[in-house]
Amino acid sequence: SATSGSNFPNNSSSVNKLSAIHTKDYLFVLIPRIEAAFEGQYDYSQRMQTVMALCHFCENHGPRVVMTTQSMRDSTQTECCGPACPISNSVMFPEEGNSYRDRHVDCLMNEVRDDEGRCMACSSFCDGSGLVTADLDAGINYISSQVAVNERVCQLVKHACLRSLSCEVYASMPLQAHTSTMKGTKGISVPTPNARMGNFEDSWLEANVDEGSDGVILFGDDDHGYTLSHTFRLRDAKARGFQRWFSLIVICMDKLLITNNYEFFVSSLSTIIHRLQEQANNVFFMEQSELANECLKQASRASLLPAHFMRNRVTKLELDTSRSLALITANPNIFTKLHKQMTYVLRTQARLCTESVLEGVPTQDALVQLEMERSFDEEMGSELSATDWGIDALQQIVALQFVARRLYHLEQQPLALEALLRQLVTGGQVLVKCDDSSFARQFLIAFAYLLPIGCVHLTYSQRYEHVFKYNLLACPMSMQIPADAGDVVIASVVLDEEIDSAETPQCSSFCDEFSPPPPHSPPSFLDSSCHSDEAANASMDAGSHASSLVLQDFARCRIVRFSAPSSLFVSDSAPAIVTRYKQLLLDNELGSRVLEAVIKNTREQWLSRAKLIYQLSRQKEGIDLKKVLRVVKCTQNDAPVLRFWQAGLSKVYKQHVLNTINSCQQVYL
């Protein structure tokens, strides 16, 4: 076992010496001065993890935190990042298959100075000493000290200590019922004394040990964190009432972390307490068995006398309320052992409870994108290469807004934006004439964000390509459109030499938002197919500079000619999604990220409607699709959109629908 007791020193003097013990998973380091042993090695700005502490109600100083164990992630993850400490603070780290090698521990000035009055009863590590366990695999260090090594954690632990030993009391239970629960994980009963002490000491135990206030309680709030406290008592022959009051507490800012691991924490705390009580009981009965402690026996039995009996006849006992935990348990390495046990609890909890992002069913865009990545079609592969694309999702949004406003304010055709959107969502061909092939692609890529991935077929060609092959086509200005091309929306775009500063997109605001998309949002078609590995690993400055150049090109663009079929200018027959897209693109109140999320949501909503239409239209029985359109809150004007968007469904989904329908038909037959 990585935490076996044999790995630790067996004498008390070794605790104050500098040493290191290397095991399979741990590296145990004993450091004499914490405030001189760690500096700059840990990031205190990170959210506090679970902290364990041993508290004691000292008869001389009141509630005190005796020992705190907390985990901190090593932010350096390097051999030695700072200036080396003096050789007195160096630590020897054994290497596999080699002798020890020196490694200097970076200096960490402790934020907290322990100015509270203390005696041996409420002290653990004197002079700022402490214990460090390094989990080499996880890169986490477990630090045990008398006070926490940062101010925030120290205040939380003190607050929890005060409440656990004062106002927060475990609910009393009947003696019989309480004893039964002690057998489980809720608490620990005081062990039965040695047989040689007889039933008399058993009666004394029942009369003097108030187990009603010992047990587990959970309390806390969002400001001071949540605490799981297990109060218990240790027998001490020279303490008032012959017992000392302690508590083991687990503190965390996340309430769910404690409640989800409640049974584990309670059982672990109970085991630690049980072992402490066994050691304390052995020392207590040993001290009572000595002939020199006859006065101790008389004082311990005085509580059994009737209330009217004059107890002042009993010999008075000389109390020693400052005896340390190491003394009452006869274990000079008790705090080293507690450090091992607390470290084991924190490390096990961290390993057992790992957080993972639960992703839902993949979207149709994700499935189509996966199918396209697996496809070895040379023609499609050339069109979806990283050299043809190179525009971020947020760039798409900013560019899309800019071009939409240009089309909306186009003097020669006031309804140009609505006509282009209608042609786009119904599967008609949109053709952009521009001599700059790179900008022509980016112009179409911006509008491609409004469509499902499977509905986007885009290229730049020197000759005309029909709509059944490419619905988004870019070409030079000199290319002639054949007569059999059908209904095509044509936009002729030129790039001016000078930039109109009044109409330049806000590059600064975009650069502030230029960052990777949120972790829980699925990557868009252009994010995945347009970025190479080098672009994904590019620096933020390079990305911001590139985005500024792209937006400058859009600021230079000018639409010199726009033509579209007359049927697209009839506003009464426009699909609902066209009105929705137009409203979003012209809304100046929406930021780039908000607009990206809303457009993505709108796209998924209409793609779900297309899925339903596809399922019902493939049924063997005749179904009135008009009623289905009313159910999904669509009209006949939306039917062309739903038919075209069925092309955005993945092949896997379509095959699954057909297989399900065929299997159901066979069952009925």
XYZ file of C-alpha atoms in Angstrom:
669
model
C 0.000 0.000 0.000
C 1.223 3.461 -0.833
C 0.154 4.726 2.562
C 1.316 1.896 4.779
C 2.527 2.880 8.183
C 5.904 1.233 7.657
C 6.854 3.994 5.267
C 6.905 6.591 8.017
C 9.505 7.269 10.705
C 8.991 5.431 13.946
C 10.381 8.082 16.291
C 9.077 11.485 17.160
C 12.334 13.287 16.499
C 12.203 12.352 12.830
C 9.086 14.478 12.349
C 11.136 17.617 12.794
C 13.867 16.436 10.445
C 14.007 16.839 6.711
C 13.274 13.582 4.932
C 11.415 12.096 1.992
C 9.822 8.708 1.451
C 9.160 7.571 -2.114
C 6.405 5.038 -2.794
C 4.500 3.900 -5.845
C 2.000 6.740 -5.851
C 3.206 9.148 -3.207
C 6.230 11.151 -2.320
C 6.120 11.980 1.385
C 8.147 15.016 2.339
C 8.692 16.258 5.859
C 9.598 19.942 5.792
C 10.613 21.809 8.949
C 9.445 25.272 7.862
C 6.349 25.623 5.718
C 6.666 29.390 5.309
C 10.190 28.840 3.987
C 9.454 25.740 2.002
C 6.875 26.784 -0.588
C 6.738 29.962 -2.574
C 5.190 30.516 -5.961
C 4.542 26.805 -6.314
C 0.773 26.879 -5.888
C -1.978 28.946 -7.392
C -4.222 30.259 -4.641
C -6.636 31.812 -7.118
C -7.995 28.385 -7.981
C -11.192 27.328 -6.348
C -10.655 25.682 -2.974
C -10.885 21.913 -3.024
C -11.881 19.641 -0.138
C -10.113 20.383 3.160
C -9.951 18.171 6.254
C -9.128 19.381 9.741
C -8.843 18.099 13.294
C -10.382 20.452 15.864
C -10.250 20.425 19.663
C -12.133 22.305 22.361
C -9.128 23.251 24.440
C -9.869 23.727 28.140
C -7.400 26.601 28.199
C -8.044 28.404 24.893
C -11.441 27.235 23.618
C -12.082 25.883 20.093
C -8.859 25.541 18.143
C -7.870 24.017 14.816
C -5.180 21.499 15.666
C -4.310 20.270 12.176
C -5.387 21.100 8.622
C -4.851 18.979 5.517
C -5.550 20.490 2.117
C -4.772 19.644 -1.487
C -3.108 22.040 -3.866
C -2.285 21.521 -7.490
C 1.290 22.119 -8.483
C 1.033 24.934 -11.033
C 4.640 24.698 -12.137
C 4.747 20.988 -13.083
C 8.457 21.462 -13.633
C 11.603 20.444 -11.887
C 12.562 23.824 -10.538
C 11.080 27.051 -11.817
C 12.317 29.559 -9.314
C 15.556 30.389 -7.574
C 16.902 27.552 -5.495
C 16.467 27.666 -1.757
C 19.373 27.231 0.623
C 20.708 23.713 0.861
C 19.063 23.302 4.262
C 15.688 23.323 2.533
C 16.599 20.894 -0.226
C 14.819 17.555 -0.498
C 16.199 14.249 -1.682
C 13.994 12.539 -4.267
C 14.806 8.905 -5.061
C 14.835 7.932 -8.709
C 13.867 4.524 -10.057
C 16.933 2.439 -10.742
C 19.176 5.204 -9.515
C 20.350 6.786 -6.328
C 18.797 9.853 -4.774
C 18.824 13.066 -6.699
C 18.650 16.570 -5.269
C 15.725 18.807 -5.913
C 15.294 22.165 -4.262
C 11.824 22.968 -3.030
C 10.650 26.362 -4.197
C 9.981 28.823 -1.418
C 6.393 29.613 -0.537
C 5.825 32.310 2.048
C 2.869 31.300 4.167
C 0.063 33.837 3.984
C -1.134 33.074 7.518
C 0.633 33.783 10.776
C -0.734 31.833 13.705
C -1.042 34.483 16.429
C -3.547 32.587 18.573
C -2.613 31.478 22.040
C -1.960 27.771 22.159
C -0.834 25.057 24.503
C 0.333 21.534 23.773
C -3.257 20.296 23.855
C -4.273 22.423 20.857
C -0.997 22.293 18.918
C 0.299 19.885 16.322
C 3.204 21.226 14.273
C 5.305 23.750 16.110
C 7.362 26.540 14.552
C 5.507 26.364 11.257
C 6.537 22.812 10.432
C 4.320 20.600 8.337
C 3.971 17.517 6.182
C 3.685 17.366 2.401
C 2.575 14.401 0.327
C 3.184 14.716 -3.401
C 0.927 12.711 -5.689
C 3.301 12.487 -8.632
C 0.767 11.060 -11.067
C -1.916 13.686 -10.507
C 0.441 16.590 -9.840
C -1.288 17.364 -6.528
C 0.369 18.103 -3.206
C -1.363 17.378 0.093
C -0.188 19.734 2.823
C -0.768 19.240 6.539
C -0.026 22.101 8.907
C -1.317 23.628 12.097
C -3.097 26.358 10.159
C -4.005 26.487 6.486
C -1.402 27.959 4.186
C -3.668 30.623 2.765
C -5.870 33.196 4.439
C -9.204 32.315 2.838
C -8.986 28.616 3.699
C -7.785 29.458 7.203
C -10.831 31.621 7.901
C -13.218 28.981 6.569
C -11.639 26.278 8.705
C -11.751 28.455 11.837
C -15.412 29.244 11.235
C -16.251 25.568 10.755
C -14.235 24.615 13.851
C -16.107 27.079 16.038
C -19.490 25.874 14.851
C -18.658 22.180 15.045
C -17.580 22.461 18.706
C -20.208 24.914 19.918
C -23.566 25.582 18.309
C -23.846 22.668 15.864
C -24.903 19.691 17.979
C -25.660 16.193 16.800
C -29.294 15.264 17.453
C -29.590 12.994 20.485
C -31.056 9.530 20.073
C -32.197 6.883 22.540
C -29.318 4.860 23.943
C -30.312 1.584 22.336
C -30.986 3.069 18.945
C -27.849 5.154 19.173
C -25.717 2.137 19.924
C -27.072 0.339 16.870
C -26.167 3.191 14.579
C -22.681 3.223 15.984
C -22.108 -0.131 14.300
C -22.577 1.453 10.911
C -20.904 4.484 9.441
C -22.791 7.195 11.306
C -20.468 7.338 14.282
C -18.231 5.418 16.647
C -19.097 4.278 20.147
C -16.481 4.307 22.891
C -14.771 0.889 22.953
C -15.439 -1.464 25.826
C -12.762 -1.242 28.543
C -10.435 -4.089 29.363
C -12.006 -7.051 31.092
C -9.795 -6.625 34.126
C -11.416 -3.293 34.942
C -14.703 -5.056 35.478
C -18.271 -3.847 35.141
C -17.564 -0.948 37.460
C -15.652 0.937 34.767
C -18.378 0.091 32.254
C -20.884 1.809 34.525
C -18.541 4.760 34.872
C -18.317 4.939 31.084
C -22.077 5.056 30.633
C -22.398 7.718 33.314
C -19.600 10.031 32.197
C -19.492 9.791 28.405
C -22.306 11.745 26.818
C -22.612 10.172 23.408
C -25.769 12.107 22.678
C -23.765 15.105 21.461
C -21.247 13.048 19.481
C -21.950 12.167 15.880
C -22.162 13.485 12.338
C -23.772 16.727 11.255
C -23.745 18.676 7.991
C -24.010 22.457 8.047
C -22.892 25.457 6.020
C -23.837 28.025 3.405
C -22.528 29.400 0.137
C -20.438 32.088 1.833
C -18.627 29.981 4.431
C -18.671 26.658 2.625
C -20.283 23.405 3.679
C -18.917 21.315 6.521
C -19.353 17.670 7.431
C -18.477 17.438 11.124
C -17.973 14.313 13.207
C -17.582 15.162 16.899
C -16.100 12.629 19.297
C -14.437 12.317 22.710
C -11.131 10.863 23.824
C -10.562 9.698 27.368
C -7.865 11.505 29.333
C -7.108 10.647 32.936
C -6.053 14.203 33.760
C -8.703 16.168 31.901
C -11.835 17.699 33.385
C -14.480 15.016 33.249
C -11.764 12.561 32.135
C -12.481 13.211 28.493
C -11.420 15.587 25.729
C -13.706 16.899 23.028
C -12.581 16.759 19.385
C -14.092 16.941 15.926
C -12.988 15.882 12.463
C -14.381 18.166 9.764
C -14.515 18.067 5.977
C -14.989 21.461 4.319
C -15.840 22.207 0.707
C -17.529 25.049 -1.154
C -19.507 22.526 -3.195
C -22.386 21.062 -1.224
C -23.035 18.344 -3.792
C -19.490 17.053 -3.466
C -20.037 16.368 0.231
C -23.551 14.992 -0.090
C -22.656 12.724 -3.007
C -19.728 11.300 -1.024
C -21.465 11.353 2.354
C -21.157 7.635 3.100
C -17.503 7.564 2.092
C -16.606 10.551 4.251
C -18.555 9.303 7.273
C -17.079 5.819 7.134
C -13.568 7.230 6.743
C -13.963 9.662 9.628
C -15.449 6.930 11.794
C -12.482 4.665 11.148
C -10.004 7.388 12.083
C -11.948 8.198 15.242
C -12.247 4.560 16.238
C -8.483 4.097 16.112
C -7.872 7.270 18.113
C -10.335 6.160 20.770
C -8.717 2.732 21.018
C -5.327 4.278 21.662
C -6.705 6.797 24.159
C -8.598 4.087 26.043
C -5.489 1.938 26.357
C -3.554 4.838 27.847
C -6.438 5.773 30.145
C -6.828 2.280 31.634
C -3.079 1.853 31.895
C -2.792 5.045 33.945
C -5.650 3.966 36.195
C -4.090 0.568 36.829
C -0.973 2.098 38.318
C -0.807 2.078 42.136
C 0.348 5.688 42.214
C -2.931 6.802 40.642
C -5.250 5.720 43.458
C -6.512 9.289 43.730
C -7.403 9.121 40.059
C -9.590 6.089 40.656
C -11.366 7.797 43.554
C -12.040 10.891 41.491
C -13.339 8.878 38.557
C -15.757 6.995 40.819
C -17.033 10.124 42.534
C -19.551 10.708 39.772
C -21.308 7.478 40.734
C -22.061 8.685 44.282
C -25.546 9.960 45.123
C -26.154 13.653 44.627
C -26.636 14.342 48.388
C -23.342 12.633 49.276
C -20.564 14.973 50.318
C -18.115 14.629 47.483
C -15.613 16.966 49.079
C -14.398 13.984 51.062
C -13.011 12.507 47.864
C -9.361 13.142 47.159
C -8.875 16.028 44.764
C -7.184 15.302 41.428
C -4.339 17.338 40.008
C -5.455 18.167 36.462
C -3.199 18.658 33.465
C -5.321 20.197 30.720
C -2.397 20.905 28.413
C -1.473 17.333 27.580
C -0.995 16.851 23.848
C -2.779 14.361 21.643
C 0.487 12.477 21.224
C 0.651 12.025 24.997
C -2.901 10.832 25.622
C -2.594 8.310 22.761
C 1.001 7.318 23.568
C 1.876 7.802 19.909
C 4.574 10.414 19.241
C 3.910 10.163 15.485
C 0.160 10.625 15.803
C 0.066 13.685 13.514
C 2.116 11.920 10.873
C -0.388 9.085 10.985
C -3.305 11.520 10.780
C -1.646 13.192 7.813
C -1.463 9.830 6.049
C -5.082 9.042 6.803
C -6.418 12.451 5.774
C -4.336 12.402 2.612
C -5.722 8.999 1.765
C -9.292 10.251 2.222
C -8.772 13.345 0.069
C -6.883 11.467 -2.620
C -9.386 8.617 -2.788
C -12.295 11.025 -3.011
C -10.581 12.916 -5.833
C -9.957 9.705 -7.749
C -13.377 8.188 -7.218
C -15.343 11.315 -8.070
C -14.283 12.641 -11.441
C -16.345 15.218 -13.269
C -17.144 14.592 -16.911
C -19.056 16.532 -19.507
C -22.159 14.620 -20.515
C -22.810 15.246 -24.175
C -26.213 14.664 -25.631
C -27.149 12.922 -28.846
C -24.949 14.258 -31.670
C -26.633 16.812 -33.869
C -27.278 16.217 -37.530
C -24.533 18.693 -38.390
C -22.082 16.690 -36.299
C -23.101 13.428 -37.976
C -22.878 14.915 -41.450
C -19.516 16.423 -40.639
C -18.262 13.035 -39.453
C -19.467 11.412 -42.656
C -17.724 14.071 -44.705
C -14.478 13.541 -42.813
C -14.644 9.818 -43.513
C -15.440 10.368 -47.155
C -12.615 10.000 -49.668
C -14.362 11.842 -52.439
C -11.575 13.813 -54.104
C -13.882 16.482 -55.427
C -15.477 17.266 -52.083
C -12.150 16.911 -50.318
C -10.634 19.624 -52.482
C -13.498 21.984 -51.767
C -13.377 21.470 -48.002
C -9.647 21.798 -47.567
C -8.108 24.173 -45.098
C -6.717 26.354 -47.880
C -10.150 27.070 -49.303
C -11.583 27.999 -45.944
C -10.011 29.921 -43.111
C -12.706 31.872 -41.326
C -13.736 31.508 -37.727
C -17.327 31.053 -36.601
C -17.356 34.478 -34.977
C -15.830 35.948 -38.112
C -18.729 34.466 -40.026
C -21.185 36.246 -37.764
C -19.456 39.634 -37.978
C -19.033 39.361 -41.745
C -22.600 38.140 -42.157
C -23.975 41.104 -40.240
C -21.903 43.526 -42.291
C -22.934 42.099 -45.672
C -26.572 41.853 -44.579
C -26.631 45.570 -43.781
C -25.007 46.346 -47.131
C -27.713 44.380 -48.938
C -30.473 45.885 -46.819
C -29.366 49.421 -47.697
C -28.741 48.656 -51.373
C -30.368 51.481 -53.291
C -30.892 49.677 -56.591
C -32.809 46.819 -54.918
C -34.325 47.452 -51.450
C -35.440 43.813 -51.056
C -32.056 42.341 -51.967
C -31.413 40.879 -48.512
C -34.783 39.169 -48.308
C -34.439 37.766 -51.835
C -30.969 36.358 -51.162
C -32.056 34.757 -47.876
C -35.095 33.217 -49.511
C -33.021 31.808 -52.356
C -30.498 30.478 -49.848
C -32.847 28.593 -47.505
C -34.953 27.062 -50.295
C -31.998 25.527 -52.119
C -31.694 27.958 -54.997
C -28.318 28.956 -56.362
C -26.514 32.027 -55.048
C -23.730 33.207 -57.341
C -21.118 35.788 -56.353
C -19.013 37.423 -59.037
C -15.691 38.719 -57.773
C -12.176 38.682 -59.176
C -10.741 38.080 -55.706
C -11.322 34.347 -55.265
C -10.432 34.352 -51.558
C -12.906 37.078 -50.680
C -15.610 35.518 -52.867
C -15.331 32.305 -50.873
C -15.486 34.171 -47.573
C -18.547 36.052 -48.789
C -20.383 32.783 -49.419
C -19.004 31.107 -46.307
C -20.615 33.811 -44.197
C -24.053 32.994 -45.618
C -23.358 29.255 -45.446
C -23.564 29.531 -41.656
C -27.339 29.928 -42.040
C -27.686 26.444 -43.550
C -27.145 22.920 -42.233
C -23.785 21.463 -43.163
C -25.287 18.888 -45.490
C -26.987 21.622 -47.503
C -23.781 23.530 -48.238
C -22.027 22.860 -51.561
C -19.636 25.701 -52.263
C -16.816 26.326 -54.709
C -15.000 28.957 -56.752
C -14.932 28.027 -60.414
C -13.796 29.609 -63.660
C -16.803 28.098 -65.406
C -20.430 27.833 -64.460
C -21.629 24.905 -62.343
C -25.322 24.049 -62.106
C -27.326 24.231 -58.891
C -27.647 20.472 -58.492
C -23.874 20.409 -57.996
C -23.181 23.661 -56.132
C -25.792 25.886 -54.578
C -23.152 28.435 -53.506
C -20.952 29.374 -56.451
C -18.258 32.022 -56.809
C -16.771 32.985 -60.149
C -14.844 35.787 -61.900
C -16.617 38.928 -63.050
C -16.089 38.022 -66.700
C -17.882 34.668 -66.552
C -21.100 34.429 -68.571
C -24.183 32.760 -67.132
C -25.747 30.266 -69.579
C -29.378 30.656 -70.542
C -30.363 27.314 -69.059
C -29.048 28.265 -65.643
C -32.546 28.819 -64.301
C -33.377 31.080 -61.379
C -30.092 32.370 -59.995
C -29.402 35.185 -57.546
C -26.324 37.065 -58.741
C -24.306 39.548 -56.678
C -21.368 41.325 -58.298
C -18.834 42.478 -55.712
C -15.711 44.601 -56.073
C -13.056 45.561 -53.533
C -12.228 49.250 -53.322
C -8.729 50.484 -52.609
C -9.784 52.783 -49.765
C -11.624 51.701 -46.645
C -14.634 53.638 -45.489
C -13.827 54.122 -41.787
C -17.445 54.929 -40.982
C -18.574 51.530 -42.265
C -15.653 49.437 -41.066
C -16.761 46.546 -38.814
C -15.804 46.923 -35.186
C -12.619 44.901 -35.229
C -11.715 45.773 -31.676
C -14.894 44.403 -30.225
C -14.553 41.319 -32.356
C -10.977 40.758 -31.288
C -12.076 40.885 -27.685
C -14.460 38.054 -28.433
C -12.015 36.181 -30.621
C -11.515 33.039 -28.632
C -12.303 29.343 -28.975
C -16.016 28.534 -28.933
C -17.663 27.484 -25.671
C -16.656 23.956 -24.624
C -20.204 22.576 -24.619
C -21.221 23.908 -28.026
C -20.664 21.548 -30.972
C -18.200 22.837 -33.546
C -19.720 24.329 -36.631
C -19.083 23.100 -40.143
C -16.679 25.886 -40.892
C -14.859 25.567 -37.568
C -13.938 21.946 -38.212
C -13.467 21.829 -41.957
C -11.701 25.125 -42.372
C -9.038 25.013 -39.682
C -5.863 23.034 -39.976
C -3.877 21.828 -37.005
C -1.515 24.758 -37.366
C -4.377 27.229 -37.236
C -5.818 25.527 -34.155
C -2.521 25.973 -32.321
C -1.916 29.552 -33.484
C -1.536 32.242 -30.887
C -4.276 34.675 -29.930
C -2.402 37.621 -31.387
C -2.014 35.962 -34.748
C -5.697 35.036 -34.811
C -6.775 38.546 -33.910
C -4.542 40.002 -36.624
C -5.939 37.619 -39.230
C -9.509 38.419 -38.227
C -8.815 42.124 -38.600
C -7.544 41.580 -42.138
C -10.638 39.598 -43.081
C -12.960 42.261 -41.734
C -11.003 44.943 -43.562
C -11.746 43.110 -46.805
C -15.448 43.224 -46.017
C -15.129 46.939 -45.297
C -13.660 47.421 -48.777
C -16.321 45.403 -50.575
C -18.999 47.120 -52.624
C -21.980 45.425 -54.269
C -22.162 46.965 -57.731
C -24.951 44.820 -59.128
C -27.655 42.556 -57.768
C -30.157 40.511 -59.754
C -32.735 37.933 -58.706
C -35.921 36.325 -60.077
C -39.018 38.418 -59.577
C -40.723 35.642 -57.626
C -38.299 36.195 -54.750
C -39.452 39.765 -54.177
C -42.976 38.785 -53.126
C -42.929 39.418 -49.382
C -46.245 37.732 -48.646
C -44.963 34.291 -49.634
C -41.646 34.460 -47.766
C -40.916 31.541 -45.404
C -40.903 32.264 -41.692
C -37.215 31.484 -41.352
C -36.374 34.252 -43.828
C -38.136 36.794 -41.639
C -36.387 35.384 -38.580
C -32.927 35.541 -40.142
C -33.522 39.061 -41.416
C -34.618 40.233 -37.983
C -31.557 38.735 -36.303
C -29.006 40.030 -38.795
C -30.305 43.595 -38.626
C -30.544 43.696 -34.834
C -27.799 46.005 -33.567
C -28.364 45.002 -29.938
C -27.106 41.437 -30.368
C -23.439 40.695 -29.839
C -21.485 38.275 -31.972
C -21.609 35.378 -29.511
C -25.293 35.866 -28.756
C -26.144 36.055 -32.444
C -24.098 32.924 -33.110
C -26.023 31.004 -30.452
C -29.425 32.246 -31.637
C -28.731 31.425 -35.272
C -27.485 27.986 -34.304
C -30.622 27.397 -32.251
C -32.852 28.540 -35.109
C -31.013 26.290 -37.530
C -31.396 23.258 -35.252
C -35.073 24.009 -34.722
C -35.841 23.996 -38.430
C -33.659 20.957 -38.993
C -35.726 19.097 -36.384
C -38.860 20.000 -38.302
C -37.267 18.660 -41.471
C -36.504 15.405 -39.613
C -40.162 15.019 -38.680
C -41.314 15.681 -42.231
C -38.799 13.134 -43.530
C -40.012 10.475 -41.099
C -43.682 10.951 -41.908
C -43.210 11.254 -45.667
C -41.503 7.842 -45.757
C -44.384 6.022 -44.098
C -46.222 3.376 -46.121
C -49.606 4.791 -45.250
C -50.704 8.064 -46.735
C -50.291 11.004 -44.351
C -51.699 14.465 -44.825
C -48.571 16.622 -44.692
C -50.664 19.767 -44.451
C -51.796 18.693 -41.010
C -48.223 17.878 -40.118
C -47.145 21.383 -41.142
C -49.762 22.847 -38.844
C -48.524 20.669 -35.997
C -44.956 21.962 -36.377
C -46.305 25.527 -36.726
C -45.407 25.895 -40.392
C -47.325 26.997 -43.471
C -47.218 26.088 -47.146
C -44.664 28.842 -47.644
C -42.282 26.897 -45.384
C -42.643 23.629 -47.302
C -39.787 24.379 -49.792
C -37.461 25.066 -46.868
C -38.321 21.788 -45.132
C -37.910 19.796 -48.346
C -34.491 21.290 -49.066
C -33.263 20.965 -45.487
C -33.863 17.226 -45.583
C -30.620 17.141 -47.559
C -28.919 18.263 -44.360
C -29.858 15.036 -42.582
C -27.128 12.475 -42.172
C -27.075 9.232 -44.114
C -26.974 7.297 -40.866
C -30.186 8.931 -39.680
C -31.986 8.420 -42.980
C -31.017 4.763 -43.088
C -32.128 4.319 -39.492
C -35.555 5.774 -40.297
C -36.000 3.507 -43.303
C -34.900 0.418 -41.391
C -37.291 1.215 -38.553
C -40.210 1.671 -40.925
C -39.453 -1.572 -42.766
C -39.089 -3.551 -39.546
C -42.411 -2.251 -38.266
C -44.110 -3.203 -41.510
C -42.750 -6.749 -41.253
C -44.062 -7.069 -37.707
C -47.556 -6.059 -38.779
C -47.470 -8.511 -41.685
